[in-house]
C-alpha cells in the first residue's frame, strides 16, 4: 500500500495551504467556494485500496487553533448546518470562546448540560494562561475526559458517540465521554433458550455486551482490545480473551486477519467480518460459533477461546470451533450429568437422522433386497404421481419456504399459517396422490432433527448435505451414497478453523476428549481444557 501522491504533489499541497492563524473564516469560505461542489476544504491524500479503488486515508492532521476555522471544517467535512443531528453549541466561558460538538441521539444530554452549567461559573482570571489544562483537569465535571490533538481521530470519536469541546486559541480538543446509544434491554435469546438458567442475552450495544461477560468473568486477566473496521462505518470490533489462558499464536493470527480487513464498512456486523477473516470459499459449514448467551461466551473464554464482539450485533463469535462443539447446547450443562447425557444423545440421534434417514429410506425403496429383515415394513405401497426423488426435493423446498414464511409472518398470524401448512400442504397433497405418507413422515423427522441442532448455521449446512445425498442416491444408487458420504467426510476432515482441525476429537482421534463429548461429565471431573485450543494452562482446577 503506497501513497498515490508524488512527493512533488505533496509539497505543492502543503505550500498551497494557508498557514494557521493568518486566514479568517470568511476567507476560508471563499476558498472553499472555488472548489468543486462536494470536495472537502482540505484535500486528503488518497491511497489505493483493493481492486484499484481509492479511499480516504486518515493521516495526522492538527486541529485549527481558530474557532472560526474549526466551524468551517465541520461544515465541509461532517455536514454541520446540513445534517440536523450534528449539534454545535457555541458559548463563552471566562472570555474564551468555546464550541461543543456532538451527534444528537448518541449522547446523554443531561451530562453535557451539567458540564456547561459548571463552566458558566468561570471568570477571566481562572483562564489567564493554560486554558486547555484548566478545562481538562479542573473545570470539566465528567468521569472520562481526554485530550485529542488529531483532527481525524477527533471526528471518529464524535461519530462514535463522543463529544468534542473546542477552545479558541488551542490546537487540541477535549473529548468528553457521554455516550448514550439507543438500546433495548437484555432478553433471553430466541435460538438458545434453556429451561433453567439466566434469561439475559446480548443486545446491539457493544458496551452492554462486554459488561455482561465481565460480570461473569471477574478475572483481572480478561482483556478487551478494540479496533475499528470500515473506511466509512468505522465499526467497533472487540477482541476478548483471557491473557494467561489463550494461545498467543492463535490470538496474533486473529488480530492480523482482522487488521487486514479493508472494506467500506460492516453494516451487517459479525457475518461480514466472518466472511472477511475466514477464507472458506463455498464451504457451507460454519467455521465460527455464534452465541447470544453471555454464560456460553464466558465458558468458552475460560477454556482459552477468543471471542469477537461487533458493535450493533446481538451475537458474539467464539473461535476456533469444531463440528462437535457446534452440536452441544447450554441446556445440557443446566441439568444433572445423567439428564444432560440423555439430552445430548437424543440431540445426536436427531442430527444423525436428519442427515441419513431420507437418503437411506430412498435407497431401500429403490433396492428392496438391501433392507434387513427387521425393516421389511419400510417402503410405500404406491409411489404416487411424482417420482420419490422429486417428492423429496419439493418437500425440502417446502420446508424452507415455511421456515422463511414463519420469520416474516407477524406473530398474530403464525397460528393461521401453521394450519395452512399442516392441512393444505400436508393432508391435501397426500390425498391427491402427489405425495406419499412416508415421505411426509420422514421429512418431518428430518426437519425436527435440523431444528434441534444448536447451531442454526450448522443446521442449514446439514440440510444441504442431506439434499446432496438424496440426489446422489437417485442418480448413482449405492455407489452414489458411498461416494457422496465419503467426499463430504473428507471435506470436513480437511477443513480447519483458524488452523485447528474441524473434526477434532474424531480426527485427529482424542479418546478423552471424545468421551467428554459423548458423556456430559460432572463439573468436578472435567478438570482439563480442550487441547485443540492449546491453552497455556491445561488444568482447570486452581492450585491450593
Short mmCIF file of C-alpha atoms in Angstrom, two decimals:
data_model
loop_
_atom_site.label_atom_id
_atom_site.label_comp_id
_atom_site.label_asym_id
_atom_site.label_seq_id
_atom_site.Cartn_x
_atom_site.Cartn_y
_atom_site.Cartn_z
CA UNK A 1 0.00 0.00 0.00
CA UNK A 2 1.60 3.25 -1.08
CA UNK A 3 0.62 6.90 -1.21
CA UNK A 4 -0.86 7.81 -4.59
CA UNK A 5 0.57 11.34 -4.48
CA UNK A 6 4.10 12.03 -5.61
CA UNK A 7 6.45 13.91 -3.37
CA UNK A 8 6.19 17.00 -5.57
CA UNK A 9 2.41 16.98 -5.40
CA UNK A 10 2.54 16.64 -1.61
CA UNK A 11 4.95 19.56 -1.43
CA UNK A 12 2.67 21.67 -3.63
CA UNK A 13 -0.31 20.69 -1.49
CA UNK A 14 1.45 21.86 1.66
CA UNK A 15 2.54 25.13 0.12
CA UNK A 16 -0.97 25.80 -1.17
CA UNK A 17 -2.45 25.55 2.33
CA UNK A 18 -2.51 28.86 4.19
CA UNK A 19 -0.63 28.97 7.47
CA UNK A 20 -2.75 28.70 10.56
CA UNK A 21 -3.73 31.88 12.27
CA UNK A 22 -3.43 34.10 9.13
CA UNK A 23 -6.66 33.35 7.29
CA UNK A 24 -10.08 34.26 8.59
CA UNK A 25 -13.16 32.11 8.42
CA UNK A 26 -14.67 34.25 5.64
CA UNK A 27 -11.56 33.79 3.50
CA UNK A 28 -11.72 30.04 4.03
CA UNK A 29 -15.37 30.00 2.99
CA UNK A 30 -14.44 31.97 -0.13
CA UNK A 31 -11.67 29.49 -0.96
CA UNK A 32 -13.96 26.54 -0.39
CA UNK A 33 -16.50 28.05 -2.79
CA UNK A 34 -13.92 27.97 -5.59
CA UNK A 35 -13.62 24.19 -5.29
CA UNK A 36 -15.96 21.74 -6.91
CA UNK A 37 -19.14 21.02 -5.03
CA UNK A 38 -18.72 18.18 -2.53
CA UNK A 39 -14.91 18.45 -2.40
CA UNK A 40 -13.55 18.78 1.16
CA UNK A 41 -11.99 22.03 2.25
CA UNK A 42 -8.61 20.45 2.95
CA UNK A 43 -7.66 17.82 0.40
CA UNK A 44 -6.60 14.49 1.80
CA UNK A 45 -4.13 12.19 0.09
CA UNK A 46 -5.54 9.06 -1.45
CA UNK A 47 -4.29 5.56 -1.10
CA UNK A 48 -5.06 2.60 -3.28
CA UNK A 49 -7.44 0.03 -1.87
CA UNK A 50 -8.32 -3.42 -3.07
CA UNK A 51 -9.26 -3.75 -6.69
CA UNK A 52 -7.63 -0.42 -7.60
CA UNK A 53 -10.22 1.58 -5.68
CA UNK A 54 -9.16 4.62 -3.73
CA UNK A 55 -10.34 5.59 -0.28
CA UNK A 56 -9.70 8.49 2.02
CA UNK A 57 -6.55 7.92 4.02
CA UNK A 58 -6.63 9.27 7.51
CA UNK A 59 -3.38 10.96 8.42
CA UNK A 60 -2.48 13.03 11.45
CA UNK A 61 -3.93 16.49 10.96
CA UNK A 62 -3.73 19.19 13.64
CA UNK A 63 -6.85 20.85 14.94
CA UNK A 64 -7.02 24.54 13.85
CA UNK A 65 -6.37 26.96 16.68
CA UNK A 66 -9.01 29.44 15.44
CA UNK A 67 -12.58 28.52 16.32
CA UNK A 68 -13.90 30.02 13.07
CA UNK A 69 -11.63 27.70 11.10
CA UNK A 70 -12.91 24.73 13.12
CA UNK A 71 -16.52 25.61 12.33
CA UNK A 72 -15.77 25.91 8.62
CA UNK A 73 -14.11 22.50 8.54
CA UNK A 74 -17.04 20.98 10.43
CA UNK A 75 -19.40 22.50 7.89
CA UNK A 76 -17.46 20.98 4.98
CA UNK A 77 -16.45 17.61 6.42
CA UNK A 78 -19.14 16.46 8.82
CA UNK A 79 -22.20 18.26 7.48
CA UNK A 80 -22.65 20.90 10.15
CA UNK A 81 -25.65 23.14 9.25
CA UNK A 82 -26.76 20.45 6.76
CA UNK A 83 -27.32 17.31 8.87
CA UNK A 84 -29.82 18.05 11.61
CA UNK A 85 -28.21 15.60 14.04
CA UNK A 86 -24.84 17.41 14.02
CA UNK A 87 -25.04 19.72 17.05
CA UNK A 88 -22.58 22.53 17.76
CA UNK A 89 -23.13 24.64 20.89
CA UNK A 90 -21.11 27.85 20.94
CA UNK A 91 -20.60 29.57 24.29
CA UNK A 92 -18.13 31.90 26.00
CA UNK A 93 -16.60 30.94 29.35
CA UNK A 94 -14.20 33.28 31.12
CA UNK A 95 -13.96 35.40 27.96
CA UNK A 96 -12.78 32.35 25.96
CA UNK A 97 -14.92 31.25 23.02
CA UNK A 98 -15.76 27.56 23.00
CA UNK A 99 -17.78 25.19 20.83
CA UNK A 100 -19.13 21.80 21.84
CA UNK A 101 -19.64 19.25 19.03
CA UNK A 102 -21.76 16.11 19.41
CA UNK A 103 -24.19 13.89 17.50
CA UNK A 104 -27.77 14.29 18.68
CA UNK A 105 -29.17 10.93 19.79
CA UNK A 106 -25.78 9.42 20.63
CA UNK A 107 -25.03 11.47 23.77
CA UNK A 108 -26.58 11.87 27.18
CA UNK A 109 -27.74 15.49 27.21
CA UNK A 110 -28.10 15.64 30.99
CA UNK A 111 -24.35 15.06 31.42
CA UNK A 112 -23.46 17.71 28.86
CA UNK A 113 -25.89 20.14 30.47
CA UNK A 114 -24.12 19.68 33.79
CA UNK A 115 -20.76 20.29 32.09
CA UNK A 116 -22.00 23.52 30.55
CA UNK A 117 -23.59 24.61 33.82
CA UNK A 118 -20.30 24.13 35.66
CA UNK A 119 -18.35 26.09 33.06
CA UNK A 120 -20.63 29.12 33.35
CA UNK A 121 -19.10 29.88 36.76
CA UNK A 122 -15.65 30.53 35.29
CA UNK A 123 -14.07 34.00 35.46
CA UNK A 124 -11.44 35.50 33.15
CA UNK A 125 -8.83 35.25 35.94
CA UNK A 126 -9.32 31.47 36.03
CA UNK A 127 -8.23 31.15 32.38
CA UNK A 128 -5.43 33.67 32.10
CA UNK A 129 -2.95 31.03 30.91
CA UNK A 130 -3.05 27.33 30.04
CA UNK A 131 -6.75 27.35 29.26
CA UNK A 132 -6.75 23.80 27.91
CA UNK A 133 -5.05 22.47 31.04
CA UNK A 134 -7.57 24.27 33.22
CA UNK A 135 -10.56 22.92 31.31
CA UNK A 136 -9.17 19.39 31.15
CA UNK A 137 -8.01 18.95 34.74
CA UNK A 138 -10.12 21.33 36.76
CA UNK A 139 -13.33 22.63 35.23
CA UNK A 140 -14.95 19.87 33.15
CA UNK A 141 -17.01 17.72 35.56
CA UNK A 142 -17.10 14.44 33.64
CA UNK A 143 -15.82 10.98 34.52
CA UNK A 144 -13.96 10.27 31.27
CA UNK A 145 -12.17 13.24 29.73
CA UNK A 146 -9.12 13.20 27.44
CA UNK A 147 -7.17 15.49 25.14
CA UNK A 148 -7.08 14.93 21.39
CA UNK A 149 -4.62 16.62 19.02
CA UNK A 150 -5.54 14.85 15.77
CA UNK A 151 -8.48 16.14 13.72
CA UNK A 152 -9.37 12.78 12.16
CA UNK A 153 -9.34 10.92 15.48
CA UNK A 154 -11.50 13.65 16.95
CA UNK A 155 -14.07 13.25 14.17
CA UNK A 156 -14.03 9.47 14.56
CA UNK A 157 -14.62 9.83 18.29
CA UNK A 158 -17.54 12.20 17.78
CA UNK A 159 -19.16 9.93 15.18
CA UNK A 160 -18.81 7.08 17.67
CA UNK A 161 -20.84 8.99 20.25
CA UNK A 162 -18.20 11.17 21.94
CA UNK A 163 -18.32 14.92 22.49
CA UNK A 164 -15.58 17.36 21.48
CA UNK A 165 -15.03 20.71 23.23
CA UNK A 166 -13.03 23.25 21.20
CA UNK A 167 -11.39 26.30 22.81
CA UNK A 168 -10.42 29.30 20.73
CA UNK A 169 -6.67 29.60 20.54
CA UNK A 170 -5.97 25.93 21.34
CA UNK A 171 -4.79 23.29 18.87
CA UNK A 172 -6.30 20.45 20.88
CA UNK A 173 -9.85 19.41 21.69
CA UNK A 174 -11.23 17.98 24.92
CA UNK A 175 -13.06 14.69 24.36
CA UNK A 176 -15.89 14.00 26.80
CA UNK A 177 -17.32 10.51 27.02
CA UNK A 178 -21.07 10.99 27.46
CA UNK A 179 -22.36 8.25 25.17
CA UNK A 180 -25.97 7.11 25.34
CA UNK A 181 -26.74 4.76 22.46
CA UNK A 182 -30.31 3.69 21.70
CA UNK A 183 -30.59 0.13 23.01
CA UNK A 184 -33.09 -2.46 24.14
CA UNK A 185 -32.88 -4.33 27.41
CA UNK A 186 -31.25 -7.78 27.62
CA UNK A 187 -33.70 -10.52 26.73
CA UNK A 188 -33.47 -14.29 26.53
CA UNK A 189 -32.07 -15.39 23.15
CA UNK A 190 -34.65 -17.00 20.90
CA UNK A 191 -32.22 -19.58 19.47
CA UNK A 192 -30.58 -20.70 22.73
CA UNK A 193 -33.37 -21.00 25.26
CA UNK A 194 -32.92 -23.04 28.43
CA UNK A 195 -35.45 -24.31 30.94
CA UNK A 196 -33.36 -23.16 33.89
CA UNK A 197 -30.67 -20.56 33.68
CA UNK A 198 -30.06 -16.91 33.04
CA UNK A 199 -32.55 -15.02 30.91
CA UNK A 200 -30.26 -12.21 29.80
CA UNK A 201 -28.81 -12.16 26.30
CA UNK A 202 -26.64 -9.93 24.20
CA UNK A 203 -28.04 -6.74 22.67
CA UNK A 204 -26.94 -4.43 19.87
CA UNK A 205 -24.76 -2.24 22.09
CA UNK A 206 -21.11 -3.23 22.43
CA UNK A 207 -20.60 -1.78 25.90
CA UNK A 208 -23.59 -3.67 27.30
CA UNK A 209 -22.37 -6.95 25.80
CA UNK A 210 -18.84 -6.77 27.18
CA UNK A 211 -20.29 -5.81 30.58
CA UNK A 212 -22.49 -8.93 30.60
CA UNK A 213 -19.39 -11.10 30.14
CA UNK A 214 -17.27 -9.08 32.57
CA UNK A 215 -19.96 -9.61 35.21
CA UNK A 216 -19.46 -13.37 34.88
CA UNK A 217 -15.68 -13.43 34.47
CA UNK A 218 -14.20 -11.18 37.15
CA UNK A 219 -10.70 -12.16 36.18
CA UNK A 220 -8.10 -9.39 36.00
CA UNK A 221 -6.54 -11.31 33.11
CA UNK A 222 -9.65 -10.77 30.94
CA UNK A 223 -8.69 -8.43 28.12
CA UNK A 224 -10.87 -6.38 25.78
CA UNK A 225 -8.98 -4.97 22.77
CA UNK A 226 -10.95 -2.74 20.44
CA UNK A 227 -10.28 -1.89 16.80
CA UNK A 228 -12.30 -0.07 14.15
CA UNK A 229 -13.12 -1.74 10.83
CA UNK A 230 -14.52 0.01 7.77
CA UNK A 231 -13.46 3.17 6.00
CA UNK A 232 -16.95 4.64 6.31
CA UNK A 233 -18.77 2.83 9.09
CA UNK A 234 -15.77 2.59 11.46
CA UNK A 235 -17.45 -0.28 13.25
CA UNK A 236 -16.09 -1.09 16.70
CA UNK A 237 -14.80 -4.67 16.94
CA UNK A 238 -13.74 -6.01 20.34
CA UNK A 239 -11.35 -8.97 20.71
CA UNK A 240 -11.86 -10.67 24.07
CA UNK A 241 -9.57 -13.26 25.66
CA UNK A 242 -8.05 -14.30 28.98
CA UNK A 243 -4.42 -13.33 28.81
CA UNK A 244 -2.87 -16.23 30.74
CA UNK A 245 -5.03 -18.90 29.04
CA UNK A 246 -5.25 -18.04 25.35
CA UNK A 247 -2.80 -19.39 22.81
CA UNK A 248 -0.72 -16.34 21.84
CA UNK A 249 -0.12 -17.62 18.32
CA UNK A 250 -3.86 -18.04 17.77
CA UNK A 251 -4.52 -14.58 19.19
CA UNK A 252 -1.97 -12.91 16.93
CA UNK A 253 -3.37 -14.74 13.91
CA UNK A 254 -6.87 -13.48 14.66
CA UNK A 255 -5.65 -9.92 15.23
CA UNK A 256 -3.69 -9.98 11.98
CA UNK A 257 -6.65 -11.18 9.94
CA UNK A 258 -8.94 -8.54 11.46
CA UNK A 259 -6.44 -5.75 10.79
CA UNK A 260 -6.14 -6.86 7.16
CA UNK A 261 -9.86 -6.33 6.51
CA UNK A 262 -10.27 -3.48 4.02
CA UNK A 263 -13.94 -2.67 3.43
CA UNK A 264 -16.15 0.38 3.20
CA UNK A 265 -17.96 -0.85 6.27
CA UNK A 266 -19.66 -3.64 8.16
CA UNK A 267 -23.37 -2.75 8.10
CA UNK A 268 -24.21 -6.44 8.61
CA UNK A 269 -21.75 -6.63 11.51
CA UNK A 270 -20.32 -10.00 12.55
CA UNK A 271 -21.38 -12.01 9.48
CA UNK A 272 -19.47 -9.74 7.12
CA UNK A 273 -16.48 -9.77 9.46
CA UNK A 274 -16.53 -13.58 9.48
CA UNK A 275 -16.52 -13.75 5.68
CA UNK A 276 -13.69 -11.21 5.50
CA UNK A 277 -11.47 -13.03 8.01
CA UNK A 278 -12.34 -16.72 7.47
CA UNK A 279 -11.48 -17.60 3.90
CA UNK A 280 -13.73 -20.61 3.47
CA UNK A 281 -14.92 -20.12 -0.13
CA UNK A 282 -18.10 -22.10 -0.82
CA UNK A 283 -17.82 -24.36 2.22
CA UNK A 284 -21.33 -24.38 3.76
CA UNK A 285 -20.20 -25.42 7.25
CA UNK A 286 -19.72 -22.68 9.87
CA UNK A 287 -16.12 -22.19 11.00
CA UNK A 288 -17.01 -19.96 13.96
CA UNK A 289 -19.64 -20.41 16.62
CA UNK A 290 -22.26 -17.72 17.19
CA UNK A 291 -23.83 -17.30 20.58
CA UNK A 292 -26.27 -14.83 22.09
CA UNK A 293 -25.77 -16.09 25.65
CA UNK A 294 -23.21 -14.36 27.91
CA UNK A 295 -22.73 -17.51 30.01
CA UNK A 296 -21.85 -19.55 26.93
CA UNK A 297 -19.29 -16.99 25.77
CA UNK A 298 -17.85 -16.78 29.30
CA UNK A 299 -17.41 -20.57 29.44
CA UNK A 300 -15.57 -20.54 26.10
CA UNK A 301 -13.26 -17.77 27.30
CA UNK A 302 -12.44 -19.79 30.42
CA UNK A 303 -11.41 -22.69 28.18
CA UNK A 304 -8.95 -20.49 26.27
CA UNK A 305 -11.02 -19.47 23.24
CA UNK A 306 -11.21 -16.00 21.68
CA UNK A 307 -14.49 -14.07 21.47
CA UNK A 308 -15.21 -11.38 18.88
CA UNK A 309 -17.78 -8.70 19.72
CA UNK A 310 -19.04 -6.49 16.88
CA UNK A 311 -20.98 -3.34 17.67
CA UNK A 312 -24.66 -3.36 16.54
CA UNK A 313 -24.78 -7.19 16.64
CA UNK A 314 -26.57 -9.20 19.36
CA UNK A 315 -24.43 -12.29 18.72
CA UNK A 316 -20.78 -12.97 19.56
CA UNK A 317 -18.33 -15.14 17.62
CA UNK A 318 -16.22 -17.66 19.54
CA UNK A 319 -13.32 -19.28 17.75
CA UNK A 320 -11.80 -21.58 16.88
CA UNK A 321 -14.60 -24.12 16.80
CA UNK A 322 -15.23 -27.70 15.71
CA UNK A 323 -18.13 -29.76 14.43
CA UNK A 324 -18.59 -31.46 17.78
CA UNK A 325 -18.62 -28.09 19.55
CA UNK A 326 -21.46 -26.86 17.33
CA UNK A 327 -23.77 -29.74 18.32
CA UNK A 328 -23.61 -29.04 22.07
CA UNK A 329 -26.10 -26.84 23.92
CA UNK A 330 -26.15 -24.91 27.19
CA UNK A 331 -29.23 -26.85 28.36
CA UNK A 332 -27.11 -30.00 28.81
CA UNK A 333 -24.99 -28.22 31.42
CA UNK A 334 -28.04 -26.83 33.21
CA UNK A 335 -29.24 -30.34 34.07
CA UNK A 336 -27.67 -33.17 36.06
CA UNK A 337 -24.90 -35.15 34.30
CA UNK A 338 -27.25 -38.10 33.72
CA UNK A 339 -30.05 -35.99 32.24
CA UNK A 340 -27.53 -33.87 30.34
CA UNK A 341 -26.05 -37.00 28.78
CA UNK A 342 -29.51 -38.26 27.83
CA UNK A 343 -30.43 -34.94 26.19
CA UNK A 344 -27.13 -34.93 24.33
CA UNK A 345 -27.71 -38.44 22.97
CA UNK A 346 -31.23 -37.53 21.86
CA UNK A 347 -29.85 -34.49 20.08
CA UNK A 348 -27.10 -36.51 18.41
CA UNK A 349 -29.68 -39.06 17.24
CA UNK A 350 -31.87 -36.29 15.81
CA UNK A 351 -28.95 -34.75 13.91
CA UNK A 352 -27.89 -38.16 12.56
CA UNK A 353 -31.48 -38.89 11.47
CA UNK A 354 -31.76 -35.51 9.72
CA UNK A 355 -28.69 -36.38 7.66
CA UNK A 356 -29.15 -40.05 6.71
CA UNK A 357 -32.78 -41.11 7.27
CA UNK A 358 -34.16 -39.82 3.95
CA UNK A 359 -31.27 -40.99 1.72
CA UNK A 360 -31.25 -44.47 3.31
CA UNK A 361 -35.03 -44.82 3.05
CA UNK A 362 -34.90 -43.84 -0.62
CA UNK A 363 -32.11 -46.37 -1.16
CA UNK A 364 -34.11 -49.17 0.50
CA UNK A 365 -37.17 -48.33 -1.59
CA UNK A 366 -35.15 -48.42 -4.81
CA UNK A 367 -33.35 -51.63 -3.78
CA UNK A 368 -35.64 -53.68 -1.51
CA UNK A 369 -33.11 -56.53 -1.41
CA UNK A 370 -30.81 -54.30 0.69
CA UNK A 371 -33.32 -53.99 3.51
CA UNK A 372 -32.69 -56.04 6.65
CA UNK A 373 -35.47 -58.42 7.61
CA UNK A 374 -36.33 -56.26 10.61
CA UNK A 375 -37.00 -53.31 8.29
CA UNK A 376 -39.14 -55.18 5.80
CA UNK A 377 -42.12 -52.95 6.63
CA UNK A 378 -40.36 -49.90 5.15
CA UNK A 379 -41.48 -48.66 1.77
CA UNK A 380 -44.71 -47.23 0.39
CA UNK A 381 -47.47 -49.33 -1.12
CA UNK A 382 -47.66 -46.89 -4.00
CA UNK A 383 -45.16 -44.28 -5.11
CA UNK A 384 -47.59 -41.50 -6.01
CA UNK A 385 -47.92 -39.45 -9.16
CA UNK A 386 -44.42 -37.97 -8.81
CA UNK A 387 -41.11 -39.84 -8.52
CA UNK A 388 -39.88 -40.18 -4.96
CA UNK A 389 -36.77 -38.04 -5.51
CA UNK A 390 -38.97 -35.23 -6.86
CA UNK A 391 -41.20 -35.54 -3.81
CA UNK A 392 -38.18 -35.24 -1.52
CA UNK A 393 -36.86 -32.16 -3.34
CA UNK A 394 -40.28 -30.50 -3.27
CA UNK A 395 -40.64 -31.33 0.42
CA UNK A 396 -37.21 -29.81 1.16
CA UNK A 397 -38.11 -26.63 -0.70
CA UNK A 398 -41.49 -26.55 1.03
CA UNK A 399 -39.91 -26.76 4.49
CA UNK A 400 -37.56 -23.92 3.58
CA UNK A 401 -40.47 -21.82 2.35
CA UNK A 402 -42.38 -22.45 5.57
CA UNK A 403 -39.31 -21.54 7.61
CA UNK A 404 -38.85 -18.26 5.75
CA UNK A 405 -42.59 -17.55 5.94
CA UNK A 406 -42.55 -18.06 9.71
CA UNK A 407 -39.76 -15.49 10.01
CA UNK A 408 -41.64 -12.84 8.02
CA UNK A 409 -45.14 -13.66 9.32
CA UNK A 410 -46.48 -11.46 12.16
CA UNK A 411 -46.88 -13.38 15.40
CA UNK A 412 -50.64 -12.89 15.37
CA UNK A 413 -50.87 -14.79 12.06
CA UNK A 414 -48.37 -17.54 12.87
CA UNK A 415 -51.07 -19.97 14.06
CA UNK A 416 -53.08 -19.45 10.88
CA UNK A 417 -50.00 -20.07 8.74
CA UNK A 418 -49.28 -23.30 10.65
CA UNK A 419 -52.81 -24.55 9.95
CA UNK A 420 -52.46 -23.74 6.28
CA UNK A 421 -49.10 -25.56 6.10
CA UNK A 422 -50.36 -28.62 8.00
CA UNK A 423 -53.77 -29.04 6.34
CA UNK A 424 -53.39 -27.75 2.80
CA UNK A 425 -49.78 -28.63 2.07
CA UNK A 426 -49.66 -31.88 4.03
CA UNK A 427 -53.03 -33.59 4.10
CA UNK A 428 -54.41 -32.46 0.76
CA UNK A 429 -51.12 -33.19 -1.02
CA UNK A 430 -51.29 -36.79 0.25
CA UNK A 431 -54.98 -37.23 -0.59
CA UNK A 432 -54.48 -36.03 -4.14
CA UNK A 433 -51.65 -38.53 -4.61
CA UNK A 434 -48.88 -36.01 -5.19
CA UNK A 435 -47.03 -37.14 -2.06
CA UNK A 436 -46.99 -40.41 -0.15
CA UNK A 437 -47.43 -40.56 3.60
CA UNK A 438 -43.96 -41.87 4.37
CA UNK A 439 -42.27 -39.00 2.52
CA UNK A 440 -44.14 -36.50 4.69
CA UNK A 441 -43.36 -38.50 7.84
CA UNK A 442 -39.62 -38.84 7.27
CA UNK A 443 -39.35 -35.28 6.03
CA UNK A 444 -40.95 -34.10 9.29
CA UNK A 445 -38.49 -36.19 11.33
CA UNK A 446 -35.57 -34.75 9.35
CA UNK A 447 -36.87 -31.19 9.86
CA UNK A 448 -37.18 -31.77 13.61
CA UNK A 449 -33.61 -33.05 13.70
CA UNK A 450 -32.44 -29.96 11.84
CA UNK A 451 -34.24 -27.59 14.19
CA UNK A 452 -32.81 -29.45 17.21
CA UNK A 453 -29.28 -28.60 16.05
CA UNK A 454 -27.98 -25.92 18.47
CA UNK A 455 -26.12 -24.04 15.72
CA UNK A 456 -28.55 -22.56 13.22
CA UNK A 457 -25.79 -22.28 10.61
CA UNK A 458 -24.84 -25.95 11.05
CA UNK A 459 -28.49 -26.98 10.67
CA UNK A 460 -28.66 -25.24 7.29
CA UNK A 461 -25.38 -26.86 6.21
CA UNK A 462 -26.69 -30.30 7.23
CA UNK A 463 -29.74 -29.68 5.07
CA UNK A 464 -27.51 -29.15 2.04
CA UNK A 465 -25.67 -32.38 2.88
CA UNK A 466 -28.98 -34.27 3.06
CA UNK A 467 -30.08 -32.89 -0.29
CA UNK A 468 -26.75 -33.88 -1.89
CA UNK A 469 -27.09 -37.43 -0.53
CA UNK A 470 -30.65 -37.75 -1.85
CA UNK A 471 -29.65 -36.64 -5.34
CA UNK A 472 -26.60 -38.93 -5.27
CA UNK A 473 -28.74 -41.94 -4.35
CA UNK A 474 -31.28 -41.10 -7.06
CA UNK A 475 -28.57 -40.72 -9.71
CA UNK A 476 -26.00 -43.39 -8.81
CA UNK A 477 -27.75 -45.67 -6.28
CA UNK A 478 -25.46 -47.35 -3.72
CA UNK A 479 -22.16 -46.07 -5.20
CA UNK A 480 -23.57 -42.55 -5.19
CA UNK A 481 -24.42 -42.74 -1.49
CA UNK A 482 -20.99 -44.14 -0.58
CA UNK A 483 -19.02 -41.71 -2.72
CA UNK A 484 -21.01 -38.64 -1.64
CA UNK A 485 -20.76 -39.56 2.06
CA UNK A 486 -17.02 -40.17 1.74
CA UNK A 487 -16.45 -36.91 -0.14
CA UNK A 488 -18.34 -34.88 2.48
CA UNK A 489 -16.43 -36.59 5.30
CA UNK A 490 -13.10 -35.89 3.58
CA UNK A 491 -14.09 -32.25 3.12
CA UNK A 492 -14.87 -31.97 6.84
CA UNK A 493 -11.59 -33.68 7.78
CA UNK A 494 -9.60 -31.29 5.58
CA UNK A 495 -11.43 -28.23 6.92
CA UNK A 496 -9.67 -26.15 9.56
CA UNK A 497 -10.95 -23.38 11.78
CA UNK A 498 -8.09 -20.95 12.40
CA UNK A 499 -5.57 -23.73 11.86
CA UNK A 500 -7.45 -26.13 14.14
CA UNK A 501 -8.87 -29.47 12.87
CA UNK A 502 -12.62 -29.14 12.34
CA UNK A 503 -13.42 -32.80 13.12
CA UNK A 504 -11.50 -32.93 16.39
CA UNK A 505 -11.61 -35.10 18.54
CA UNK A 506 -12.67 -37.71 15.96
CA UNK A 507 -9.88 -36.84 13.51
CA UNK A 508 -7.28 -36.50 14.95
CA UNK A 509 -8.53 -39.02 17.47
CA UNK A 510 -8.57 -38.00 21.13
CA UNK A 511 -10.30 -40.59 23.30
CA UNK A 512 -10.56 -38.49 26.47
CA UNK A 513 -11.96 -35.50 24.64
CA UNK A 514 -14.39 -37.69 22.66
CA UNK A 515 -15.59 -39.35 25.86
CA UNK A 516 -16.28 -35.93 27.43
CA UNK A 517 -18.41 -35.10 24.39
CA UNK A 518 -20.35 -38.36 24.41
CA UNK A 519 -20.85 -38.23 28.20
CA UNK A 520 -21.64 -34.95 29.89
CA UNK A 521 -19.02 -35.01 32.64
CA UNK A 522 -19.71 -33.74 36.18
CA UNK A 523 -18.06 -30.40 36.73
CA UNK A 524 -15.51 -31.71 39.24
CA UNK A 525 -14.40 -34.43 36.82
CA UNK A 526 -13.99 -32.07 33.89
CA UNK A 527 -10.53 -30.98 35.03
CA UNK A 528 -8.68 -30.12 31.81
CA UNK A 529 -9.24 -27.65 29.00
CA UNK A 530 -9.57 -28.88 25.40
CA UNK A 531 -6.16 -29.35 23.84
CA UNK A 532 -7.47 -28.14 20.49
CA UNK A 533 -7.26 -24.61 21.93
CA UNK A 534 -3.66 -25.14 23.07
CA UNK A 535 -4.23 -23.20 26.30
CA UNK A 536 -1.34 -22.01 28.41
CA UNK A 537 -2.86 -23.76 31.44
CA UNK A 538 -4.46 -27.17 30.84
CA UNK A 539 -5.66 -27.70 34.40
CA UNK A 540 -8.97 -26.04 35.26
CA UNK A 541 -8.63 -26.53 39.00
CA UNK A 542 -6.87 -23.74 40.91
CA UNK A 543 -3.71 -24.65 42.75
CA UNK A 544 -4.06 -24.78 46.53
#
